[in-house]
Coordinates of C-alpha atoms and ligand atoms in Angstrom, one line a residue:
M268 CA 91.3 -111.3 -12.6
K269 CA 92.7 -109.2 -15.4
N270 CA 89.5 -109.5 -17.5
K271 CA 87.4 -108.7 -14.6
L272 CA 89.3 -105.6 -13.8
I273 CA 89.2 -104.4 -17.4
A274 CA 85.5 -105.3 -17.6
S275 CA 84.7 -103.3 -14.5
Y276 CA 86.8 -100.4 -15.8
V277 CA 85.0 -100.5 -19.1
V278 CA 81.5 -100.7 -17.5
L279 CA 82.4 -97.7 -15.3
I280 CA 83.7 -95.7 -18.2
L281 CA 80.7 -96.5 -20.4
F282 CA 78.3 -95.7 -17.5
M283 CA 80.1 -92.3 -16.9
I284 CA 80.2 -91.5 -20.6
L285 CA 76.5 -92.4 -21.0
F286 CA 75.6 -90.3 -18.0
M287 CA 77.8 -87.4 -19.2
G288 CA 76.5 -87.8 -22.8
V289 CA 72.8 -87.8 -21.8
Y290 CA 73.3 -84.9 -19.4
S291 CA 75.2 -82.8 -22.0
I292 CA 72.8 -83.6 -24.8
V293 CA 69.7 -82.7 -22.7
S294 CA 71.4 -79.5 -21.5
T295 CA 72.5 -78.6 -25.0
Q296 CA 69.1 -79.2 -26.3
N297 CA 67.5 -77.1 -23.6
I298 CA 70.0 -74.3 -24.1
Y299 CA 69.6 -74.4 -27.8
H300 CA 65.8 -74.3 -27.5
R301 CA 66.0 -71.4 -25.1
D302 CA 68.5 -69.5 -27.2
Y303 CA 66.5 -70.1 -30.4
R304 CA 63.3 -68.9 -28.7
E305 CA 65.1 -65.8 -27.4
S306 CA 66.5 -65.1 -30.9
M307 CA 63.0 -65.6 -32.4
E308 CA 61.7 -63.1 -29.8
K309 CA 64.3 -60.5 -30.7
Q310 CA 63.7 -61.1 -34.4
A311 CA 60.0 -60.7 -33.8
L312 CA 60.5 -57.4 -32.0
L313 CA 62.8 -56.2 -34.8
V314 CA 60.4 -57.2 -37.6
S315 CA 57.5 -55.8 -35.7
S316 CA 59.2 -52.4 -35.5
L317 CA 59.6 -52.5 -39.3
L318 CA 55.9 -53.3 -39.9
P319 CA 54.5 -50.6 -42.2
E320 CA 51.3 -48.8 -41.4
D321 CA 50.1 -48.8 -45.0
Q322 CA 48.3 -52.2 -44.7
E323 CA 50.7 -53.8 -47.2
Y324 CA 51.2 -56.6 -44.7
Q325 CA 51.2 -59.5 -47.1
T326 CA 54.1 -58.0 -49.1
F327 CA 56.0 -57.2 -45.9
A328 CA 55.5 -60.7 -44.6
N329 CA 56.6 -62.3 -47.8
E330 CA 59.7 -60.2 -48.1
Y331 CA 60.9 -60.7 -44.5
S332 CA 59.9 -64.3 -44.4
S333 CA 62.2 -65.1 -47.3
Q334 CA 65.0 -63.1 -45.7
L335 CA 64.7 -64.7 -42.3
G336 CA 63.6 -68.1 -43.4
L337 CA 60.6 -67.9 -41.0
R338 CA 56.9 -67.9 -41.4
I339 CA 55.5 -64.4 -40.6
T340 CA 51.8 -63.9 -39.7
V341 CA 50.0 -60.6 -38.9
V342 CA 46.8 -60.8 -36.9
D343 CA 44.5 -58.0 -35.8
R344 CA 42.8 -57.6 -32.4
Q345 CA 39.8 -59.7 -33.6
G346 CA 42.0 -62.6 -34.5
T347 CA 41.7 -62.0 -38.2
V348 CA 44.8 -63.1 -40.1
L349 CA 45.8 -60.0 -42.1
A350 CA 48.8 -61.6 -43.7
D351 CA 50.7 -64.9 -43.6
S352 CA 53.9 -65.5 -45.5
S353 CA 53.1 -69.2 -46.1
Y354 CA 49.4 -68.8 -47.1
E355 CA 48.0 -66.2 -49.5
E356 CA 44.4 -67.4 -49.0
P357 CA 42.5 -66.3 -45.9
L358 CA 43.1 -68.3 -42.8
E359 CA 40.7 -69.1 -39.9
N360 CA 40.5 -66.8 -36.9
H361 CA 43.7 -67.0 -34.7
L362 CA 42.3 -65.2 -31.7
K363 CA 42.3 -68.4 -29.6
R364 CA 46.0 -69.1 -30.2
P365 CA 47.8 -68.8 -26.9
E366 CA 50.7 -66.8 -28.3
I367 CA 48.4 -64.4 -30.1
Q368 CA 46.3 -63.8 -26.9
K369 CA 49.5 -63.0 -25.0
A370 CA 50.8 -60.7 -27.7
L371 CA 47.5 -58.8 -27.9
S372 CA 47.7 -58.4 -24.1
G373 CA 51.0 -56.7 -24.6
Q374 CA 53.4 -59.5 -23.8
V375 CA 55.6 -61.8 -25.8
G376 CA 53.7 -65.1 -26.5
V377 CA 55.5 -68.3 -27.1
D378 CA 54.1 -71.7 -27.9
T379 CA 55.0 -74.9 -29.6
R380 CA 52.2 -77.0 -31.1
Y381 CA 50.9 -78.8 -34.0
S382 CA 49.7 -76.7 -36.8
K383 CA 46.6 -78.0 -38.4
T384 CA 47.1 -75.7 -41.3
A385 CA 50.7 -76.7 -42.1
H386 CA 50.4 -80.2 -40.6
L387 CA 53.7 -79.7 -38.8
Y388 CA 54.9 -78.9 -35.3
Y389 CA 55.8 -75.2 -35.0
L390 CA 57.5 -72.9 -32.6
Y391 CA 55.5 -69.7 -32.4
V392 CA 56.7 -66.3 -31.1
A393 CA 54.2 -63.5 -31.2
V394 CA 54.7 -59.8 -30.2
P395 CA 52.3 -56.9 -29.9
V396 CA 52.5 -54.2 -32.7
Q397 CA 51.0 -50.7 -33.0
N398 CA 49.9 -50.4 -29.5
R399 CA 48.5 -53.9 -29.3
E400 CA 46.2 -53.3 -32.3
L401 CA 48.0 -56.0 -34.1
A402 CA 50.1 -59.1 -33.3
L403 CA 53.1 -60.1 -35.3
R404 CA 54.0 -63.8 -35.2
L405 CA 57.1 -65.6 -36.3
A406 CA 56.9 -69.4 -36.7
K407 CA 59.5 -71.9 -37.4
P408 CA 58.8 -75.6 -38.0
A409 CA 60.1 -77.6 -35.0
V410 CA 61.5 -80.1 -37.4
D411 CA 64.1 -77.5 -38.5
I412 CA 65.1 -76.8 -35.0
E413 CA 65.2 -80.5 -34.1
Q414 CA 67.3 -81.1 -37.2
T415 CA 69.9 -78.7 -35.9
V416 CA 69.6 -80.2 -32.5
G417 CA 70.1 -83.7 -34.1
Q418 CA 73.3 -82.5 -35.8
I419 CA 74.5 -81.2 -32.5
I420 CA 73.7 -84.5 -30.8
A421 CA 75.4 -86.4 -33.6
V422 CA 78.6 -84.4 -33.2
A423 CA 78.4 -84.8 -29.4
L424 CA 77.8 -88.6 -29.8
F425 CA 80.8 -88.9 -32.1
G426 CA 82.9 -87.1 -29.6
I427 CA 81.6 -89.3 -26.8
L428 CA 82.3 -92.4 -28.9
L429 CA 85.8 -91.3 -29.5
C430 CA 86.3 -90.6 -25.8
A431 CA 84.8 -94.0 -24.9
V432 CA 87.2 -95.8 -27.3
F433 CA 90.1 -93.9 -26.0
A434 CA 89.1 -94.5 -22.4
I435 CA 88.7 -98.2 -23.0
V436 CA 92.1 -98.5 -24.7
M437 CA 93.7 -96.5 -21.8
S438 CA 91.9 -98.6 -19.2
V439 CA 93.2 -101.8 -20.9
V440 CA 96.7 -100.4 -20.9
F441 CA 96.6 -99.2 -17.3
S442 CA 94.9 -102.5 -16.2
R443 CA 97.7 -104.5 -17.7
R444 CA 100.3 -102.4 -16.0
I445 CA 98.5 -102.9 -12.6
I446 CA 97.8 -106.6 -13.3
R447 CA 101.2 -107.7 -14.6
P448 CA 102.8 -107.7 -11.2
L449 CA 99.7 -109.3 -9.7
D450 CA 99.9 -112.0 -12.4
Q451 CA 103.5 -112.6 -11.4
L452 CA 102.5 -112.8 -7.8
N453 CA 99.7 -115.2 -8.8
D454 CA 102.1 -117.5 -10.7
A455 CA 104.5 -117.5 -7.8
V456 CA 101.7 -118.4 -5.4
N457 CA 100.6 -121.3 -7.7
E458 CA 104.2 -122.6 -7.8
V459 CA 104.4 -122.5 -4.0
A460 CA 101.1 -124.4 -3.9
Q461 CA 102.7 -127.1 -6.0
G462 CA 105.6 -127.3 -3.6
N463 CA 108.2 -125.2 -5.5
Y464 CA 109.2 -122.9 -2.7
G465 CA 112.3 -121.5 -4.4
K466 CA 110.2 -119.2 -6.6
K467 CA 111.0 -115.4 -6.1
I468 CA 109.3 -112.3 -7.5
Y469 CA 111.3 -109.3 -8.6
L470 CA 109.2 -106.2 -9.0
N471 CA 110.5 -102.7 -9.5
G472 CA 109.1 -99.7 -7.6
T473 CA 107.8 -99.1 -4.1
G474 CA 104.1 -99.5 -4.6
Q475 CA 101.8 -101.7 -2.6
V476 CA 102.2 -104.6 -5.0
A477 CA 106.0 -104.3 -4.8
T478 CA 105.8 -104.4 -1.0
L479 CA 103.5 -107.4 -1.2
A480 CA 106.0 -109.1 -3.5
Q481 CA 108.8 -108.5 -1.0
S482 CA 106.7 -109.9 1.9
F483 CA 105.9 -112.8 -0.3
N484 CA 109.6 -113.5 -0.9
V485 CA 110.3 -113.4 2.8
M486 CA 107.4 -115.6 3.6
N487 CA 108.5 -118.0 0.9
Q488 CA 112.0 -118.2 2.4
I489 CA 110.6 -119.0 5.8
L490 CA 108.1 -121.5 4.4
E491 CA 110.9 -123.2 2.4
F492 CA 113.0 -123.5 5.5
N493 CA 110.2 -124.9 7.6
V494 CA 109.0 -127.3 4.9
N495 CA 112.6 -128.5 4.3
Q496 CA 113.0 -129.1 8.0
L497 CA 109.7 -130.9 8.2
E498 CA 110.6 -133.0 5.1
E499 CA 114.0 -133.9 6.6
Q500 CA 112.3 -134.9 9.9
N501 CA 109.8 -136.9 7.9
V502 CA 112.5 -138.7 5.9
K503 CA 114.4 -139.5 9.1
L504 CA 111.3 -140.8 10.7
S505 CA 110.1 -142.8 7.8
S506 CA 113.5 -144.3 7.1
M507 CA 113.8 -145.2 10.7
L508 CA 110.4 -146.7 10.7
N509 CA 111.0 -148.5 7.4
S510 CA 114.3 -150.1 8.6
M511 CA 112.9 -151.2 11.9
T512 CA 112.5 -154.9 12.4
E513 CA 109.8 -154.2 15.0
G514 CA 106.4 -153.3 13.7
V515 CA 105.1 -149.9 14.7
V516 CA 101.4 -149.0 14.7
A517 CA 99.9 -145.8 16.1
V518 CA 96.2 -145.0 16.5
D519 CA 94.5 -141.9 17.8
T520 CA 92.0 -141.6 20.6
K521 CA 89.2 -142.6 18.3
F522 CA 91.2 -145.7 17.3
R523 CA 91.9 -144.5 13.8
L524 CA 95.2 -145.5 12.2
I525 CA 97.7 -142.7 12.1
L526 CA 101.0 -144.5 11.5
T527 CA 102.3 -147.9 10.4
N528 CA 105.6 -149.3 9.1
P529 CA 106.3 -152.1 6.6
A530 CA 107.3 -154.5 9.4
A531 CA 103.9 -154.0 11.0
H532 CA 102.1 -154.6 7.7
E533 CA 104.0 -157.8 7.3
M534 CA 103.4 -159.0 10.9
F535 CA 99.7 -158.2 11.0
G536 CA 99.1 -159.3 7.4
L537 CA 97.7 -155.8 6.7
P538 CA 96.7 -154.8 3.1
E539 CA 98.6 -152.2 1.1
P540 CA 99.6 -149.2 3.2
K541 CA 97.9 -146.8 0.7
G542 CA 94.6 -145.5 2.0
L543 CA 94.8 -147.2 5.4
I544 CA 95.7 -144.0 7.3
G545 CA 92.5 -142.6 8.9
K546 CA 90.7 -145.9 8.9
N547 CA 89.3 -147.4 12.1
I548 CA 91.6 -150.1 13.5
Y549 CA 88.6 -152.3 14.3
G550 CA 87.9 -152.8 10.6
L551 CA 91.5 -153.7 9.9
M552 CA 92.7 -156.0 12.7
R553 CA 90.3 -158.7 13.8
N554 CA 91.7 -159.9 17.1
E555 CA 89.8 -159.7 20.4
E556 CA 92.9 -159.7 22.6
F557 CA 94.4 -156.8 20.6
Y558 CA 91.3 -154.7 21.2
L559 CA 91.3 -155.5 24.9
L560 CA 94.9 -154.4 25.1
L561 CA 94.2 -151.2 23.1
E562 CA 91.2 -150.3 25.3
E563 CA 93.0 -151.1 28.5
V564 CA 96.0 -148.8 27.6
A565 CA 93.7 -146.1 26.3
E566 CA 91.6 -146.2 29.5
S567 CA 94.3 -146.5 32.0
G568 CA 96.9 -144.3 30.3
R569 CA 99.6 -146.8 31.2
S570 CA 101.9 -149.0 29.1
R571 CA 101.1 -152.7 28.8
S572 CA 102.8 -155.7 27.1
R573 CA 101.1 -158.8 25.9
E574 CA 102.0 -161.8 23.7
L575 CA 99.3 -163.1 21.5
E576 CA 98.7 -165.4 18.6
W577 CA 97.9 -163.7 15.3
Q578 CA 96.2 -165.4 12.5
V579 CA 97.7 -164.6 9.1
P580 CA 97.1 -166.2 5.7
G581 CA 98.8 -169.5 5.7
G582 CA 99.2 -169.9 9.5
S583 CA 99.6 -168.1 12.7
R584 CA 102.4 -166.2 14.4
M585 CA 103.3 -165.2 18.0
L586 CA 103.5 -161.4 18.4
R587 CA 104.7 -159.5 21.4
L588 CA 102.9 -156.2 21.6
N589 CA 104.2 -153.4 23.7
A590 CA 101.5 -150.7 23.9
A591 CA 102.0 -147.3 25.3
P592 CA 99.8 -144.2 25.4
F593 CA 101.2 -141.0 23.9
F594 CA 100.2 -137.4 24.5
R595 CA 100.0 -134.0 22.9
Q596 CA 102.2 -131.2 24.1
G597 CA 99.6 -130.0 26.6
G598 CA 99.4 -133.5 28.1
E599 CA 96.1 -134.3 26.4
P600 CA 95.9 -138.0 25.2
Y601 CA 96.8 -138.3 21.5
G602 CA 96.6 -142.1 21.0
V603 CA 98.2 -145.4 21.6
L604 CA 101.5 -146.6 20.1
F605 CA 102.2 -150.3 19.5
V606 CA 105.7 -151.7 19.1
V607 CA 105.4 -155.2 17.9
E608 CA 108.0 -158.0 17.9
D609 CA 107.5 -161.2 16.0
V610 CA 108.5 -163.9 18.5
T611 CA 107.3 -166.8 16.5
Q612 CA 110.8 -168.0 15.7
I613 CA 112.1 -167.5 19.3
R614 CA 109.1 -169.4 20.8
R615 CA 109.5 -172.1 18.2
L616 CA 113.2 -172.5 19.0
E617 CA 112.4 -172.5 22.7
Q618 CA 109.9 -175.2 22.1
M619 CA 112.4 -177.1 20.0
R620 CA 115.0 -176.9 22.7
T621 CA 112.5 -178.1 25.3
D622 CA 111.5 -181.0 23.0
F623 CA 115.1 -181.8 22.3
V624 CA 116.0 -181.9 26.0
S625 CA 113.1 -184.1 26.8
N626 CA 113.8 -186.3 23.7
V627 CA 117.5 -186.6 24.6
S628 CA 116.6 -187.5 28.2
H629 CA 114.1 -190.0 27.0
E630 CA 116.6 -191.5 24.5
L631 CA 119.3 -191.7 27.1
K632 CA 117.0 -193.1 29.8
T633 CA 116.1 -196.3 27.9
P634 CA 119.6 -197.7 27.4
L635 CA 120.8 -196.4 30.8
T636 CA 117.8 -198.1 32.6
S637 CA 118.6 -201.2 30.7
I638 CA 122.3 -201.1 31.6
I639 CA 121.6 -200.3 35.3
G640 CA 119.0 -203.1 35.4
F641 CA 121.3 -205.7 34.0
V642 CA 124.3 -204.6 36.2
D643 CA 122.0 -204.9 39.2
T644 CA 120.8 -208.4 38.1
L645 CA 124.4 -209.5 37.6
K646 CA 125.4 -208.2 41.0
A647 CA 122.4 -209.9 42.6
G648 CA 123.7 -213.3 41.5
A649 CA 123.3 -213.7 37.8
M650 CA 127.1 -213.5 37.5
E651 CA 127.2 -217.0 38.9
D652 CA 125.7 -218.4 35.7
A653 CA 128.4 -217.8 33.0
D654 CA 125.9 -218.1 30.1
T655 CA 123.4 -215.7 31.6
A656 CA 126.2 -213.4 32.6
R657 CA 127.6 -213.3 29.1
H658 CA 124.1 -212.7 27.7
F659 CA 123.6 -209.8 30.0
L660 CA 127.0 -208.4 29.3
D661 CA 126.2 -208.6 25.5
I662 CA 123.0 -206.6 26.2
I663 CA 125.0 -204.1 28.3
S664 CA 127.5 -203.7 25.5
I665 CA 124.8 -203.1 22.9
E666 CA 123.1 -200.5 25.1
S667 CA 126.4 -198.8 25.8
G668 CA 127.1 -198.8 22.1
R669 CA 123.7 -197.2 21.5
L670 CA 124.5 -194.6 24.2
Y671 CA 127.8 -193.9 22.6
R672 CA 126.3 -193.4 19.1
L673 CA 123.6 -191.3 20.5
L674 CA 126.0 -189.0 22.2
Q675 CA 128.2 -189.0 19.1
D676 CA 125.2 -187.9 16.9
I677 CA 124.2 -185.2 19.4
L678 CA 127.7 -183.8 19.4
T679 CA 127.9 -183.9 15.6
L680 CA 124.6 -182.2 15.3
S681 CA 125.4 -179.5 17.8
S682 CA 128.8 -178.8 16.1
I683 CA 127.2 -178.5 12.7
E684 CA 124.3 -176.3 14.0
S685 CA 126.6 -173.8 15.7
A686 CA 128.9 -173.4 12.7
D687 CA 128.4 -170.6 10.1
Q688 CA 130.9 -172.3 7.8
D689 CA 132.5 -175.7 7.8
V690 CA 136.1 -176.1 8.9
N691 CA 138.9 -178.0 7.0
V692 CA 137.3 -177.3 3.7
S693 CA 139.4 -178.5 0.7
P694 CA 138.6 -179.8 -2.8
V695 CA 137.6 -183.4 -2.4
A696 CA 137.4 -186.1 -5.1
L697 CA 134.0 -187.6 -4.5
G698 CA 135.0 -190.9 -6.2
E699 CA 137.5 -191.5 -3.3
I700 CA 134.9 -190.9 -0.6
A701 CA 132.4 -193.1 -2.5
R702 CA 134.9 -195.9 -2.5
Q703 CA 135.4 -195.7 1.3
V704 CA 131.6 -195.6 1.9
D705 CA 131.3 -198.6 -0.5
Q706 CA 133.8 -200.6 1.5
L707 CA 132.0 -199.8 4.7
L708 CA 128.5 -200.5 3.7
R709 CA 128.8 -203.2 0.9
P710 CA 129.2 -206.0 3.6
K711 CA 125.9 -204.9 5.3
A712 CA 124.1 -204.9 1.9
G713 CA 125.8 -208.2 1.1
D714 CA 124.3 -209.7 4.4
K715 CA 120.9 -208.9 3.0
Q716 CA 121.8 -209.9 -0.6
L717 CA 121.0 -206.5 -1.9
A718 CA 122.3 -205.2 -5.2
F719 CA 124.5 -202.4 -4.0
E720 CA 126.1 -199.7 -6.2
I721 CA 127.6 -196.3 -5.9
R722 CA 128.0 -194.7 -9.3
V723 CA 130.2 -191.6 -9.6
E724 CA 130.2 -189.6 -12.9
D725 CA 133.5 -189.7 -14.8
N726 CA 135.6 -186.6 -14.5
L727 CA 133.4 -185.2 -11.7
P728 CA 135.0 -181.9 -10.6
P729 CA 136.3 -181.9 -7.0
F730 CA 133.9 -180.5 -4.5
A731 CA 135.1 -178.0 -1.9
C732 CA 134.1 -179.5 1.5
N733 CA 135.1 -181.1 4.7
R734 CA 135.6 -184.7 3.6
D735 CA 134.4 -186.2 7.0
R736 CA 131.1 -184.3 6.8
I737 CA 130.4 -185.4 3.2
S738 CA 131.3 -188.9 4.0
Q739 CA 129.1 -188.9 7.1
M740 CA 126.2 -187.5 5.0
L741 CA 126.7 -190.3 2.5
I742 CA 127.0 -193.0 5.1
N743 CA 123.9 -191.9 7.0
I744 CA 121.7 -191.8 4.0
I745 CA 123.0 -194.9 2.3
E746 CA 123.1 -196.9 5.6
N747 CA 119.4 -195.9 6.1
A748 CA 118.6 -197.3 2.6
V749 CA 120.4 -200.6 3.4
K750 CA 118.7 -200.7 6.9
Y751 CA 115.2 -200.2 5.6
T752 CA 115.5 -202.4 2.5
E753 CA 115.0 -206.2 2.7
H754 CA 115.1 -207.1 -0.9
G755 CA 116.2 -205.5 -4.1
S756 CA 118.8 -202.8 -4.5
V757 CA 120.4 -199.7 -3.1
I758 CA 121.7 -197.5 -5.9
T759 CA 123.6 -194.3 -5.4
T760 CA 124.5 -191.8 -8.1
I761 CA 126.8 -188.9 -7.8
E762 CA 127.0 -186.4 -10.7
K763 CA 127.2 -182.7 -11.6
R764 CA 124.0 -181.1 -12.6
G765 CA 124.4 -177.5 -13.7
D766 CA 126.2 -175.7 -10.9
N767 CA 125.3 -178.4 -8.4
L768 CA 126.5 -181.7 -7.1
K769 CA 123.6 -184.0 -7.3
I770 CA 123.5 -187.1 -5.0
C771 CA 120.7 -189.5 -5.4
V772 CA 120.1 -192.6 -3.2
S773 CA 117.3 -194.9 -4.2
D774 CA 116.2 -198.1 -2.6
T775 CA 113.5 -200.7 -3.0
G776 CA 112.8 -200.9 0.7
I777 CA 109.8 -200.4 3.0
G778 CA 109.2 -196.8 2.0
I779 CA 107.9 -193.9 4.0
P780 CA 104.2 -193.0 4.3
A781 CA 103.4 -189.8 2.4
D782 CA 102.2 -187.9 5.5
Q783 CA 105.5 -188.4 7.3
L784 CA 107.8 -187.6 4.4
D785 CA 108.4 -184.0 5.7
R786 CA 109.0 -185.2 9.3
V787 CA 111.8 -187.8 8.7
F788 CA 114.4 -185.0 8.9
E789 CA 113.3 -183.9 12.3
R790 CA 115.4 -184.9 15.3
F791 CA 114.4 -188.2 16.9
Y792 CA 111.6 -188.7 14.4
R793 CA 111.2 -192.2 13.4
V794 CA 108.4 -193.8 11.3
D795 CA 108.6 -197.0 13.2
K796 CA 110.3 -196.5 16.6
G797 CA 110.7 -200.2 17.5
R798 CA 112.2 -201.1 14.1
S799 CA 114.6 -198.1 14.2
R800 CA 115.8 -199.0 17.7
S801 CA 116.2 -202.6 16.9
M802 CA 118.4 -201.6 14.1
G803 CA 120.5 -199.4 16.3
G804 CA 119.1 -196.2 14.9
T805 CA 119.3 -193.0 17.0
G806 CA 116.7 -191.0 15.1
L807 CA 119.3 -188.4 14.4
G808 CA 120.8 -189.7 11.1
L809 CA 118.6 -187.7 8.6
S810 CA 118.7 -184.6 10.9
I811 CA 122.5 -184.7 10.6
V812 CA 122.2 -185.1 6.8
K813 CA 119.9 -182.1 6.6
H814 CA 122.2 -179.9 8.7
I815 CA 125.3 -180.9 6.6
V816 CA 123.3 -180.1 3.4
L817 CA 122.3 -176.7 4.9
L818 CA 125.9 -176.0 6.0
Y819 CA 126.8 -176.3 2.3
Q820 CA 123.8 -174.2 1.3
G821 CA 122.1 -177.1 -0.5
S822 CA 118.8 -178.9 -0.4
V823 CA 117.5 -182.3 0.4
S824 CA 114.2 -183.9 -0.6
V825 CA 112.7 -187.4 -0.4
S826 CA 110.1 -189.2 -2.5
S827 CA 108.8 -192.5 -1.4
E828 CA 106.1 -195.1 -1.8
V829 CA 105.3 -197.5 1.0
G830 CA 106.4 -201.0 0.1
K831 CA 108.1 -199.9 -3.1
G832 CA 111.1 -197.9 -1.9
S833 CA 112.4 -194.4 -1.3
E834 CA 114.6 -191.9 -3.1
F835 CA 116.6 -189.2 -1.4
T836 CA 118.0 -186.4 -3.5
I837 CA 120.6 -183.9 -2.5
F838 CA 121.7 -180.8 -4.3
L839 CA 124.9 -179.1 -3.2
P840 CA 126.0 -175.9 -5.0
Y841 CA 129.6 -175.7 -6.3
R842 CA 129.5 -171.9 -5.7
R843 CA 128.4 -170.8 -2.3
A844 CA 127.9 -167.5 -0.5
S845 CA 130.6 -166.8 2.1
K846 CA 128.2 -167.4 5.0
R847 CA 125.2 -169.7 5.0
P848 CA 121.8 -168.0 5.2
L849 CA 119.8 -168.3 8.4
T850 CA 117.4 -171.2 8.2
E851 CA 114.7 -172.6 10.3
D852 CA 116.0 -175.5 12.4
H853 CA 114.6 -178.8 13.3
Ligands
ADP1069 P1 117.1 -193.6 12.3 O1 118.3 -193.6 13.2 O2 115.9 -194.1 13.0 O3 117.3 -194.3 11.0 P2 117.1 -191.3 10.7 O4 117.0 -189.9 11.1 O5 118.2 -191.8 9.9 O6 116.9 -192.1 12.0 O7 115.8 -191.6 9.9 C1 114.5 -191.2 10.4 C2 113.4 -192.1 10.1 O8 113.2 -192.1 8.7 C3 113.8 -193.6 10.3 O9 113.4 -194.0 11.6 C4 112.9 -194.3 9.3 O10 111.7 -194.5 9.8 C5 112.8 -193.3 8.1 N1 113.8 -193.6 7.0 C6 115.0 -193.1 6.8 N2 115.5 -193.6 5.7 C7 114.6 -194.5 5.2 C8 114.6 -195.3 4.0 N3 115.6 -195.3 3.1 N4 113.5 -196.1 3.8 C9 112.5 -196.1 4.7 N5 112.4 -195.3 5.8 C10 113.5 -194.5 6.0

């Protein structure tokens, strides 16, 4: 900007000076030529008046020529050169010379031409003498005149050059003075463009630039206020969107993405948010039902809700989509807004509850049917036969016992599930509990002649827990090991590993098929239903174990090989968070 202004000033000045220079040089040249010619005319008239009549023209010419510094020629009416100050020898006839002709006709003759005699350009001025009998001519080499003109031009050029330098220097100085505030303005505008709205310009004076600077400052203030407000609204909006558990996706009428939040990215399994805005939704979300919903809402202009299954890497999830159209201020459609809830967990829990109810009903139905059947049979006459009656009563007692255990397990499970923390927690010496469990289960192991051992590490620090729960956990898991082992051993070790209590129960029993290892902790899941029932199992033992472990924020795992045995490992942390984290239930 600055350089351009200076350059245009300089070009203008140079052009003006050039024009002025050429004009003044040409004018000076013309004036000088005219004046010189006129002075030559006057000199010619003066010299002619002094021309003697005694024919001593040559002497006269020589004398005045040296005084005036001019060539003097005297020519008679016939053109004969009577005298010439530059040439003593006779010269050719001069009658045809235009200035001579004019002088002989009584006028002043002037001509500039090349002299073949002197081989120079001459300015000739001739005047009539002695009643036009003679012509007196003065001549001056044009070179002499041009030399003087050249000197004048040189002086003029020097002056012009000085003026040009001065004008350029002044133009640079003035340009700077004009441009400095513009530069300041330019810097401030650049800062605003980079988002620094606080920049202010302080200019003295009342000129147009100063007024512009004031307007700029006012505009900047308004801009800063508006931008701050917009930013604040943006921050509010984005923090709300970011903290929402519901996913939010908005598309415009051409189905290009205009807004998403992290929850939506997570739910739809979308790639990085960067660069997604503006992309067509069809390329991002591949789900037929989603498009149908989008098109339906866009076409009808009404809200719709739908639940659909969404495929994501590593599985699928159930999403509830609430889609609503939204409009510009004038009521023109702007796009469609989706608010998405992940209902996978809710649906899974609902399904689990339904399964649980049907499982419980089924589990209750079998012993109850059996009890009702045997009671009816007894009433119908079987009571008469004492042996049969006793046998039936034994069965009724077994089934009642199973019913009782089943209800007991269901109650235990529900009380553990609904608790955030366990009650009656106190430091418990695991050795003591181990002894009680040993007393309870050793006879059962003894019946099968199994090697039975519960090893507790010496000086094991007491573990803060509800002793009944831990003891139930140990009974369930060790009793299973005894139940599903016919030969060999059931060994339990209890020790401290790092910050955890580690309980390991290994047996040499029937084992669990690899594909069912994950499922044995589910409610009512049994590998072999008949065998479990015949052993009085409810199918809830390991589920209770798992829930007690989760209550203490621990983990349980199993490794097994069919026909060789199983090993259950439990880790329970000594240090726990005040509340147990939410976990997926089975
Ligand atoms: P159950 O009352 O049937 O024993 P559990 O929940 O305690 O129910 O166990 C679930 C299933 O896991 C059992 O039915 C059994 O098939 C299998 N299981 C549990 N512990 C063992 C074990 N130590 N060895 C082999 N199978 C086992």
